């Protein structure tokens, strides 16, 4: 029943008195009980289905209680959704979930909620922000605080309930025999266990009706999505420069943009684990003297915006993951979705912490869930603006920290004392506002101390940069589910070569056995139809690589430039992972003349610079960088292909018999996951970069090529590259004017001889041989005890 009234009534007003009358022990017990209830329903839902009517009645009684804790309210909704996913008939499942969530949807469609989210001004009014300008006392008036809190909780709880139930339904759908992939031919009985008459559909749009056979939540999306997009639009608009120019001037309204006490706490190093409100916590540090537990709206605003924004981003991820985003029924609203989430003004206005969640919760899921036939129609309109903006944002975020014009003072977070001046800059907008905005990650820290504020800026800058690399790794099958498919395929090929089927049932050594059943490379058991599911993933891997790098110039250019930039940022985590992405880019597009300048000049130069200048942050990842240089040089100059990831010996392509100046193209040129191709017309760009290095000339480059052609093993080629770069590094020291150190020093200083890979003797053993006679600590103690009082030299070791 989707009508209002009846059904599962949600709490409309937060009942604080009931919770306040309970002790901490009772509250803790209630929360643990709710978690346990959900856990049980996830493990044995089939056994609870016969009791669904009785459990529904009991749940309704509990939900009508004024003293039910908000977390328990969510637990009950999740409990019912877990049981409902075990109902065999798809229509019954969908109807039950619709009944459970009817009040949540009705709340979002209610006239008062619709009015509150109709514009930025009304939205801010509903949160008590606009009133704070004329009536400052309103933020601490108990009646007003309770009313505003109730309005917010009512709206947020509705969205959160939809998310919680939707995620449970999606998880259950993925565990069905078809792995959650909608089926093309459905039997009349809807028996999910009978796969003999069912098959997987071609890639493309699938109707909500077909999707609902797997997932009972999806029929609700046509009612949910318009409200969700309106909430996202109005929430993101609050951060536009013209709105910040107004709110930052007011001593209370400015805290709308502040980070929460919880975010401040997570940015600090803690000796004790007392939490935000414990000893050493950050409660009351952002809004001086007030925290979210007080009868005060000001410290509540930051937390409200955080949870609402993040929940909405997760809802978008759910929309994509459930494949509803690609359904024909959503086609009419898809342009509005694009204009909201790919709105350039919204993308520019987000802080780094907002953008990171946007990438994690939505963009990554979008990349992995989109059918291969719909990349141009559904990925391009979103990824084009997003990747283009990310490349610009990364550049402005790190610019104050690197190069000869480094100005670390620009990265200082905005505080209450500086907010009025910042409001004036925001009113002018454009580059004058956004350049310093990204340099400080967009952070406004209120009254937070400078040490914690500095740590917060560093945390969010690094987190955003790493997230950029992580989502690209997932999209290019370098981590996550797609990488697992490749690893499992490699294991199966190895087992076939050795004619040893036992390897198919063995996972990593740290996992227990699986009773002889086939397992994935990570030891997890393979599903009933895993081969078909993996085949669909493998199709998308190849298609997505090609689309991202060869079919849309806007996406390809921004993506590649962003990765090249990341190679120069002082974060070893990001840099190491970007080297893996560089290999995948080379495997996909090295054969294309359009990429020759990007790869042979910009990527090659950035990589060579990192090695020759020997910055401290590079220590430990030099070989990864040298391997990228090798991959570029082999493919663009020498006509040699490598195994995926720049591994293995160089495989020389023969010269074209009709044109000796060119190479024949590799057979795997259109298959990057099998090694990719080469540039058939050799480029001089990498040669010119190497010849321009200090102390390196044309003769040295020619000698390098002769050595790399004579000995094509990975070790030999990397060793000769290192020897050449060592010469350049030694000569650059004399010419070094401190550019790499910049104004920051420390991390950007040149590594000392003991740290640098270039100064280590290539012929010296890095791991010493084990002594012929093994000496253990127990042996030493035993001899010391036997020879007490004698000279203290035993077994050749000083005690």
Short mmCIF file of C-alpha atoms in Angstrom, two decimals, residues 239-596:
data_model
loop_
_atom_site.label_atom_id
_atom_site.label_comp_id
_atom_site.label_asym_id
_atom_site.label_seq_id
_atom_site.Cartn_x
_atom_site.Cartn_y
_atom_site.Cartn_z
CA UNK A 239 28.39 26.51 -1.37
CA UNK A 240 28.33 28.74 -4.47
CA UNK A 241 30.56 31.84 -4.10
CA UNK A 242 27.62 34.23 -4.21
CA UNK A 243 26.01 32.45 -1.25
CA UNK A 244 29.28 32.24 0.68
CA UNK A 245 29.77 35.97 0.11
CA UNK A 246 26.61 36.58 2.15
CA UNK A 247 26.84 33.98 4.91
CA UNK A 248 30.57 34.36 5.67
CA UNK A 249 29.97 37.95 6.79
CA UNK A 250 27.66 36.96 9.63
CA UNK A 251 29.25 35.77 12.87
CA UNK A 252 26.78 32.89 13.19
CA UNK A 253 25.75 32.04 9.63
CA UNK A 254 29.38 31.56 8.61
CA UNK A 255 29.49 28.29 10.56
CA UNK A 256 27.25 26.76 7.92
CA UNK A 257 30.49 26.09 6.03
CA UNK A 258 32.57 24.91 8.97
CA UNK A 259 33.92 21.42 9.33
CA UNK A 260 32.35 19.44 12.15
CA UNK A 261 33.98 18.62 15.47
CA UNK A 262 34.15 15.01 14.29
CA UNK A 263 36.11 15.94 11.16
CA UNK A 264 38.47 18.04 13.25
CA UNK A 265 38.97 15.10 15.60
CA UNK A 266 39.82 12.73 12.74
CA UNK A 267 42.48 15.18 11.50
CA UNK A 268 44.46 14.99 14.75
CA UNK A 269 46.91 12.47 16.14
CA UNK A 270 45.53 11.12 19.40
CA UNK A 271 47.33 9.63 22.39
CA UNK A 272 44.02 8.66 24.00
CA UNK A 273 40.85 7.21 22.53
CA UNK A 274 38.30 9.28 24.39
CA UNK A 275 36.52 10.35 21.21
CA UNK A 276 35.25 13.77 20.24
CA UNK A 277 33.76 14.44 23.67
CA UNK A 278 36.49 12.74 25.70
CA UNK A 279 39.81 13.96 27.00
CA UNK A 280 41.75 15.58 24.17
CA UNK A 281 38.62 15.64 22.01
CA UNK A 282 37.60 18.47 19.69
CA UNK A 283 34.03 19.11 20.92
CA UNK A 284 33.48 22.86 21.12
CA UNK A 285 36.65 23.71 19.20
CA UNK A 286 35.15 24.68 15.82
CA UNK A 287 32.33 26.78 17.29
CA UNK A 288 34.09 28.03 20.39
CA UNK A 289 32.36 26.82 23.53
CA UNK A 290 29.47 25.00 21.82
CA UNK A 291 29.00 21.50 20.42
CA UNK A 292 26.23 19.57 18.73
CA UNK A 293 24.81 18.24 22.04
CA UNK A 294 23.99 21.77 23.21
CA UNK A 295 20.67 23.52 22.70
CA UNK A 296 22.29 25.56 19.95
CA UNK A 297 21.71 25.31 16.21
CA UNK A 298 25.09 26.74 15.16
CA UNK A 299 27.28 23.66 15.91
CA UNK A 300 24.60 21.37 14.44
CA UNK A 301 24.59 22.84 10.93
CA UNK A 302 27.91 21.38 9.78
CA UNK A 303 26.95 17.86 10.82
CA UNK A 304 23.52 18.17 9.21
CA UNK A 305 24.94 19.23 5.87
CA UNK A 306 27.57 16.48 5.99
CA UNK A 307 25.17 13.63 6.64
CA UNK A 308 22.54 14.89 4.21
CA UNK A 309 25.05 15.43 1.39
CA UNK A 310 26.80 12.08 1.90
CA UNK A 311 23.50 10.19 2.13
CA UNK A 312 22.33 11.75 -1.12
CA UNK A 313 25.59 10.81 -2.87
CA UNK A 314 25.13 7.24 -1.64
CA UNK A 315 21.61 7.26 -3.03
CA UNK A 316 23.03 8.24 -6.42
CA UNK A 317 25.48 5.35 -6.15
CA UNK A 318 22.60 3.03 -5.35
CA UNK A 319 20.71 4.34 -8.39
CA UNK A 320 23.66 3.43 -10.61
CA UNK A 321 24.48 0.15 -8.86
CA UNK A 322 20.90 -1.08 -9.22
CA UNK A 323 21.07 -0.15 -12.94
CA UNK A 324 17.94 2.00 -12.65
CA UNK A 325 19.95 4.94 -13.96
CA UNK A 326 20.08 3.19 -17.33
CA UNK A 327 16.42 2.07 -17.42
CA UNK A 328 14.09 3.43 -20.16
CA UNK A 329 11.65 4.71 -17.51
CA UNK A 330 14.31 7.15 -16.25
CA UNK A 331 15.18 8.51 -19.70
CA UNK A 332 12.96 11.58 -19.28
CA UNK A 333 14.58 12.63 -16.02
CA UNK A 334 18.16 11.75 -17.04
CA UNK A 335 18.87 15.24 -18.53
CA UNK A 336 17.84 16.81 -15.23
CA UNK A 337 20.13 14.41 -13.37
CA UNK A 338 23.06 15.40 -15.60
CA UNK A 339 22.33 19.11 -15.22
CA UNK A 340 22.37 18.68 -11.45
CA UNK A 341 25.31 16.41 -10.69
CA UNK A 342 27.51 17.53 -13.63
CA UNK A 343 26.68 21.21 -13.14
CA UNK A 344 30.02 23.00 -13.48
CA UNK A 345 29.05 25.57 -10.85
CA UNK A 346 28.25 22.78 -8.38
CA UNK A 347 31.52 20.95 -9.15
CA UNK A 348 33.54 24.13 -8.69
CA UNK A 349 31.82 25.04 -5.42
CA UNK A 350 32.38 21.71 -3.65
CA UNK A 351 35.07 21.48 -1.04
CA UNK A 352 37.63 18.68 -1.36
CA UNK A 353 35.85 16.65 1.33
CA UNK A 354 32.58 16.90 -0.64
CA UNK A 355 34.23 15.99 -3.93
CA UNK A 356 35.97 12.99 -2.40
CA UNK A 357 32.65 11.56 -1.24
CA UNK A 358 31.11 12.33 -4.63
CA UNK A 359 33.85 10.29 -6.33
CA UNK A 360 33.71 7.40 -3.89
CA UNK A 361 29.96 7.10 -3.47
CA UNK A 362 28.82 7.80 -7.02
CA UNK A 363 31.42 8.19 -9.78
CA UNK A 364 33.26 4.93 -9.08
CA UNK A 365 30.01 2.94 -8.97
CA UNK A 366 28.84 4.69 -12.15
CA UNK A 367 32.00 3.62 -13.98
CA UNK A 368 31.67 -0.04 -12.97
CA UNK A 369 27.91 -0.44 -13.35
CA UNK A 370 27.22 1.27 -16.69
CA UNK A 371 26.47 -1.16 -19.56
CA UNK A 372 29.19 -1.10 -22.21
CA UNK A 373 26.75 -0.02 -24.93
CA UNK A 374 25.72 3.09 -22.96
CA UNK A 375 29.08 4.72 -22.25
CA UNK A 376 28.59 7.48 -24.83
CA UNK A 377 25.05 8.31 -23.69
CA UNK A 378 25.38 7.94 -19.91
CA UNK A 379 29.06 8.26 -18.99
CA UNK A 380 30.26 11.00 -21.32
CA UNK A 381 27.82 13.75 -20.18
CA UNK A 382 28.84 13.19 -16.55
CA UNK A 383 32.51 12.21 -16.74
CA UNK A 384 33.46 14.97 -19.18
CA UNK A 385 32.80 17.88 -16.79
CA UNK A 386 33.88 15.87 -13.72
CA UNK A 387 37.30 14.79 -15.05
CA UNK A 388 37.96 18.18 -16.62
CA UNK A 389 37.29 19.89 -13.31
CA UNK A 390 39.32 17.34 -11.32
CA UNK A 391 42.40 18.05 -13.40
CA UNK A 392 42.04 21.79 -12.72
CA UNK A 393 41.30 21.25 -9.02
CA UNK A 394 44.37 19.02 -8.57
CA UNK A 395 46.59 21.60 -10.21
CA UNK A 396 45.39 24.45 -7.97
CA UNK A 397 45.46 22.28 -4.84
CA UNK A 398 49.15 21.41 -5.11
CA UNK A 399 50.48 24.54 -6.86
CA UNK A 400 51.28 26.38 -3.59
CA UNK A 401 53.45 23.46 -2.44
CA UNK A 402 55.62 22.62 -5.44
CA UNK A 403 57.93 24.40 -7.84
CA UNK A 404 59.97 27.57 -7.56
CA UNK A 405 56.86 29.67 -6.87
CA UNK A 406 55.68 27.58 -3.94
CA UNK A 407 53.69 29.57 -1.38
CA UNK A 408 52.67 27.25 1.48
CA UNK A 409 50.99 30.11 3.32
CA UNK A 410 48.20 29.97 0.71
CA UNK A 411 47.16 26.58 2.09
CA UNK A 412 46.12 28.02 5.44
CA UNK A 413 42.50 27.13 6.25
CA UNK A 414 39.95 29.93 6.49
CA UNK A 415 39.14 30.91 10.08
CA UNK A 416 36.47 33.05 11.72
CA UNK A 417 38.86 36.01 11.92
CA UNK A 418 39.41 36.02 8.14
CA UNK A 419 35.89 35.20 7.00
CA UNK A 420 34.76 38.78 6.32
CA UNK A 421 37.72 39.39 4.01
CA UNK A 422 37.05 36.05 2.31
CA UNK A 423 33.42 37.05 1.76
CA UNK A 424 34.58 40.05 -0.25
CA UNK A 425 36.70 37.79 -2.49
CA UNK A 426 33.81 35.34 -2.84
CA UNK A 427 31.58 38.13 -4.10
CA UNK A 428 33.97 38.60 -7.05
CA UNK A 429 34.19 34.85 -7.72
CA UNK A 430 36.14 33.42 -10.70
CA UNK A 431 39.85 32.58 -10.45
CA UNK A 432 40.43 35.09 -7.67
CA UNK A 433 38.17 33.01 -5.42
CA UNK A 434 38.71 29.45 -6.64
CA UNK A 435 42.54 29.38 -6.73
CA UNK A 436 42.95 30.06 -2.97
CA UNK A 437 39.76 28.08 -2.29
CA UNK A 438 41.29 24.89 -3.70
CA UNK A 439 44.68 25.65 -2.14
CA UNK A 440 43.04 25.39 1.30
CA UNK A 441 40.81 22.50 0.14
CA UNK A 442 37.83 24.82 0.58
CA UNK A 443 38.04 24.45 4.35
CA UNK A 444 36.52 26.86 6.84
CA UNK A 445 37.57 25.73 10.32
CA UNK A 446 35.90 28.38 12.45
CA UNK A 447 37.72 28.78 15.77
CA UNK A 448 39.85 25.63 15.47
CA UNK A 449 43.49 25.85 16.58
CA UNK A 450 46.07 26.37 13.82
CA UNK A 451 47.83 23.02 14.28
CA UNK A 452 44.67 20.96 13.84
CA UNK A 453 43.52 23.22 11.00
CA UNK A 454 46.79 22.65 9.14
CA UNK A 455 46.47 18.89 9.65
CA UNK A 456 42.90 18.99 8.32
CA UNK A 457 43.96 20.78 5.12
CA UNK A 458 46.74 18.25 4.53
CA UNK A 459 44.40 15.33 5.22
CA UNK A 460 41.71 16.43 2.79
CA UNK A 461 44.20 17.37 0.06
CA UNK A 462 45.90 13.98 0.17
CA UNK A 463 42.60 12.10 0.52
CA UNK A 464 41.15 13.79 -2.56
CA UNK A 465 44.27 13.07 -4.63
CA UNK A 466 44.38 9.44 -3.56
CA UNK A 467 40.70 8.97 -4.30
CA UNK A 468 41.25 10.20 -7.85
CA UNK A 469 43.88 7.51 -8.37
CA UNK A 470 41.83 4.83 -6.65
CA UNK A 471 38.72 5.24 -8.80
CA UNK A 472 40.83 5.12 -11.95
CA UNK A 473 42.52 1.95 -10.73
CA UNK A 474 39.10 0.36 -10.27
CA UNK A 475 37.90 1.54 -13.69
CA UNK A 476 41.05 0.23 -15.41
CA UNK A 477 40.89 -3.18 -13.68
CA UNK A 478 43.92 -2.53 -11.46
CA UNK A 479 42.07 -3.08 -8.17
CA UNK A 480 38.70 -4.22 -6.89
CA UNK A 481 36.27 -6.70 -8.47
CA UNK A 482 37.58 -6.34 -12.00
CA UNK A 483 41.19 -6.91 -10.94
CA UNK A 484 40.03 -10.03 -9.10
CA UNK A 485 38.52 -11.36 -12.34
CA UNK A 486 41.89 -10.93 -14.09
CA UNK A 487 43.77 -12.54 -11.20
CA UNK A 488 41.39 -15.51 -11.19
CA UNK A 489 41.72 -15.87 -14.95
CA UNK A 490 45.53 -15.88 -14.62
CA UNK A 491 45.30 -18.56 -11.95
CA UNK A 492 43.09 -20.73 -14.16
CA UNK A 493 45.48 -20.34 -17.09
CA UNK A 494 48.39 -21.34 -14.87
CA UNK A 495 46.47 -24.40 -13.66
CA UNK A 496 45.69 -25.37 -17.26
CA UNK A 497 49.33 -25.07 -18.31
CA UNK A 498 50.46 -27.26 -15.43
CA UNK A 499 47.46 -29.58 -15.81
CA UNK A 500 46.87 -29.17 -12.07
CA UNK A 501 43.19 -28.63 -11.24
CA UNK A 502 43.96 -28.51 -7.51
CA UNK A 503 45.06 -24.89 -7.96
CA UNK A 504 41.48 -23.95 -8.87
CA UNK A 505 40.36 -24.89 -5.35
CA UNK A 506 43.18 -23.16 -3.48
CA UNK A 507 43.35 -19.52 -2.50
CA UNK A 508 45.97 -17.50 -0.62
CA UNK A 509 47.85 -19.35 2.11
CA UNK A 510 46.21 -17.27 4.82
CA UNK A 511 42.75 -18.63 3.89
CA UNK A 512 41.21 -21.92 4.98
CA UNK A 513 40.31 -24.59 2.44
CA UNK A 514 37.02 -24.67 0.57
CA UNK A 515 36.34 -28.44 0.46
CA UNK A 516 37.62 -28.81 -3.07
CA UNK A 517 35.23 -26.23 -4.57
CA UNK A 518 36.47 -23.66 -7.05
CA UNK A 519 37.54 -20.36 -5.53
CA UNK A 520 38.60 -16.96 -6.80
CA UNK A 521 42.19 -15.80 -6.62
CA UNK A 522 41.54 -14.23 -3.21
CA UNK A 523 40.11 -17.48 -1.81
CA UNK A 524 36.43 -16.46 -1.88
CA UNK A 525 34.05 -19.16 -3.23
CA UNK A 526 32.85 -18.82 -6.81
CA UNK A 527 29.14 -18.29 -7.39
CA UNK A 528 26.95 -20.70 -9.30
CA UNK A 529 27.07 -18.62 -12.47
CA UNK A 530 30.43 -16.94 -11.84
CA UNK A 531 31.71 -17.62 -15.36
CA UNK A 532 28.85 -15.66 -16.95
CA UNK A 533 29.19 -12.85 -14.41
CA UNK A 534 32.95 -12.63 -14.99
CA UNK A 535 32.42 -12.65 -18.75
CA UNK A 536 30.21 -9.55 -18.41
CA UNK A 537 32.87 -7.84 -16.28
CA UNK A 538 35.61 -8.76 -18.75
CA UNK A 539 33.59 -7.22 -21.58
CA UNK A 540 33.25 -3.98 -19.64
CA UNK A 541 36.97 -3.87 -18.74
CA UNK A 542 38.06 -3.78 -22.38
CA UNK A 543 35.25 -1.46 -23.42
CA UNK A 544 35.79 1.04 -20.60
CA UNK A 545 39.57 1.25 -21.21
CA UNK A 546 38.86 2.04 -24.85
CA UNK A 547 36.10 4.53 -24.07
CA UNK A 548 37.96 6.51 -21.41
CA UNK A 549 41.15 6.88 -23.43
CA UNK A 550 40.15 6.74 -27.09
CA UNK A 551 36.51 7.66 -27.64
CA UNK A 552 36.05 10.99 -25.85
CA UNK A 553 38.85 13.56 -26.14
CA UNK A 554 37.56 15.66 -23.27
CA UNK A 555 37.65 12.72 -20.84
CA UNK A 556 40.87 11.23 -22.22
CA UNK A 557 42.82 14.49 -22.13
CA UNK A 558 41.75 15.44 -18.61
CA UNK A 559 42.33 11.93 -17.27
CA UNK A 560 45.82 11.59 -18.74
CA UNK A 561 46.94 15.09 -17.77
CA UNK A 562 45.61 14.55 -14.25
CA UNK A 563 47.63 11.34 -13.86
CA UNK A 564 50.79 13.01 -15.18
CA UNK A 565 50.30 15.82 -12.67
CA UNK A 566 49.86 13.31 -9.84
CA UNK A 567 53.25 11.78 -10.62
CA UNK A 568 54.83 15.02 -9.40
CA UNK A 569 52.84 15.46 -6.18
CA UNK A 570 54.73 14.61 -2.97
CA UNK A 571 52.64 11.64 -1.88
CA UNK A 572 54.24 8.23 -2.34
CA UNK A 573 50.91 6.40 -2.03
CA UNK A 574 49.39 8.33 -4.94
CA UNK A 575 52.56 8.25 -7.01
CA UNK A 576 53.03 4.47 -6.77
CA UNK A 577 49.44 3.84 -7.84
CA UNK A 578 49.65 6.34 -10.65
CA UNK A 579 52.61 4.43 -12.09
CA UNK A 580 50.30 1.43 -12.44
CA UNK A 581 47.73 3.61 -14.20
CA UNK A 582 50.48 4.90 -16.51
CA UNK A 583 51.23 1.35 -17.59
CA UNK A 584 47.55 0.75 -18.40
CA UNK A 585 47.42 4.00 -20.37
CA UNK A 586 50.49 2.94 -22.35
CA UNK A 587 49.04 -0.51 -23.00
CA UNK A 588 45.86 1.10 -24.33
CA UNK A 589 47.06 4.07 -26.38
CA UNK A 590 50.84 3.90 -26.96
CA UNK A 591 50.15 2.94 -30.59
CA UNK A 592 48.13 6.12 -31.22
CA UNK A 593 50.09 9.10 -32.69
CA UNK A 594 47.62 11.43 -30.93
CA UNK A 595 49.16 10.44 -27.59
CA UNK A 596 52.81 10.63 -28.61
#
